[in-house]
Amino acid sequence: MTADRDQIDALLDAIASGPRSRVGLSEVDMDDLFYFSAMQLSLHDVVSLVQARGYQVESASERGAVVRFGDESREKCHWAPFSLTGWPPEETEELRRKGVQSAFCVSHHPVTIDALLPMLRVVLEEFGGWVGNDSVGFGPFFDLSDIGRFRYHESKG
């Protein structure tokens, strides 16, 4: 559990260091996607939901949570609240138009994206919102109707 808290702290420090920072956890690069909601949500809201739906929460604090979504060691993700403050207006224009009130960075091992999508579907079913990319403007965006087709933006990393 201590290692997971250290990983969460490393992730949060990297996110705080600025836009587009790549995060290495456990010596493996992680991919980031972003969950946005027009609802005012806390990390606790999201973690409580996924835990109630059967996902294992390995560790959680107000700064982040590690949630397992499969049996393989790499089938886990790191949820962290994400602030849109300080980003250039052109990068957050679409989010303002959508009325985004809450944002979370979800980091995961690159090869696990397809296994992660069912958890994202659970969150979208309960809270609505959109999943976006780690790209300029965070697009393209996916919602409940098309989350199964999520793919990273072509110019990503």
XYZ file of C-alpha atoms in Angstrom, residues 10-104:
95
model
C 4.669 10.845 -8.119
C 1.729 11.051 -10.518
C 0.339 14.159 -8.867
C 3.743 15.843 -8.828
C 4.120 15.146 -12.554
C 0.636 16.463 -13.318
C 1.355 19.601 -11.305
C 4.552 20.183 -13.280
C 2.567 21.296 -16.307
C 0.703 20.340 -19.441
C 1.620 17.211 -21.369
C 4.103 15.854 -18.830
C 4.604 12.121 -19.261
C 4.500 10.086 -16.103
C 6.699 7.076 -15.410
C 5.368 4.815 -12.685
C 7.010 1.514 -11.841
C 9.472 2.276 -14.647
C 6.659 1.975 -17.218
C 5.261 4.927 -19.106
C 1.634 5.581 -18.405
C -0.962 7.004 -20.773
C -3.335 9.663 -19.520
C -6.920 10.299 -20.434
C -9.292 12.733 -18.778
C -12.799 12.371 -17.416
C -14.898 15.556 -17.394
C -18.318 16.069 -15.829
C -20.807 18.916 -15.744
C -21.590 17.732 -12.200
C -19.614 18.856 -9.163
C -17.883 15.578 -8.221
C -15.199 14.656 -5.746
C -12.702 11.867 -6.104
C -14.596 10.148 -3.284
C -17.774 10.167 -5.438
C -16.017 8.392 -8.303
C -14.136 5.930 -6.079
C -17.286 5.037 -4.114
C -19.167 4.343 -7.347
C -16.566 2.074 -8.913
C -16.035 0.237 -5.644
C -19.797 -0.330 -5.317
C -19.752 -1.755 -8.867
C -17.116 -4.339 -7.911
C -13.829 -2.656 -8.771
C -11.079 -3.060 -6.169
C -9.713 0.170 -4.703
C -6.129 -0.544 -3.680
C -5.512 2.825 -2.068
C -7.201 6.201 -1.918
C -6.615 9.633 -0.463
C -7.904 13.101 -1.284
C -5.053 13.424 -3.804
C -5.633 10.239 -5.792
C -6.750 6.625 -5.930
C -5.450 3.384 -7.377
C -8.258 1.220 -8.784
C -7.812 -2.299 -10.138
C -9.940 -3.250 -13.169
C -8.527 -6.701 -13.961
C -6.424 -9.552 -12.673
C -3.107 -8.683 -14.310
C -0.701 -6.558 -12.277
C -0.833 -3.747 -14.827
C -4.642 -3.695 -14.967
C -5.039 -0.784 -12.614
C -5.388 2.923 -13.053
C -4.648 6.031 -11.066
C -7.469 8.575 -10.697
C -6.496 12.087 -9.626
C -8.477 15.337 -9.473
C -7.344 17.617 -12.280
C -7.459 21.397 -12.251
C -8.172 23.310 -15.429
C -6.861 26.483 -13.810
C -3.798 27.904 -15.508
C -4.339 26.234 -18.872
C -4.434 28.457 -21.963
C -8.014 29.548 -22.785
C -7.855 27.972 -26.251
C -7.196 24.572 -24.647
C -10.170 24.792 -22.279
C -12.691 26.588 -24.527
C -14.632 23.412 -25.413
C -14.693 22.349 -21.749
C -16.139 25.720 -20.702
C -18.744 25.416 -23.461
C -19.716 21.971 -22.128
C -20.064 23.383 -18.596
C -17.387 21.164 -17.058
C -17.423 21.372 -13.260
C -15.144 18.415 -12.430
C -12.088 16.923 -14.096
C -9.964 13.872 -13.354
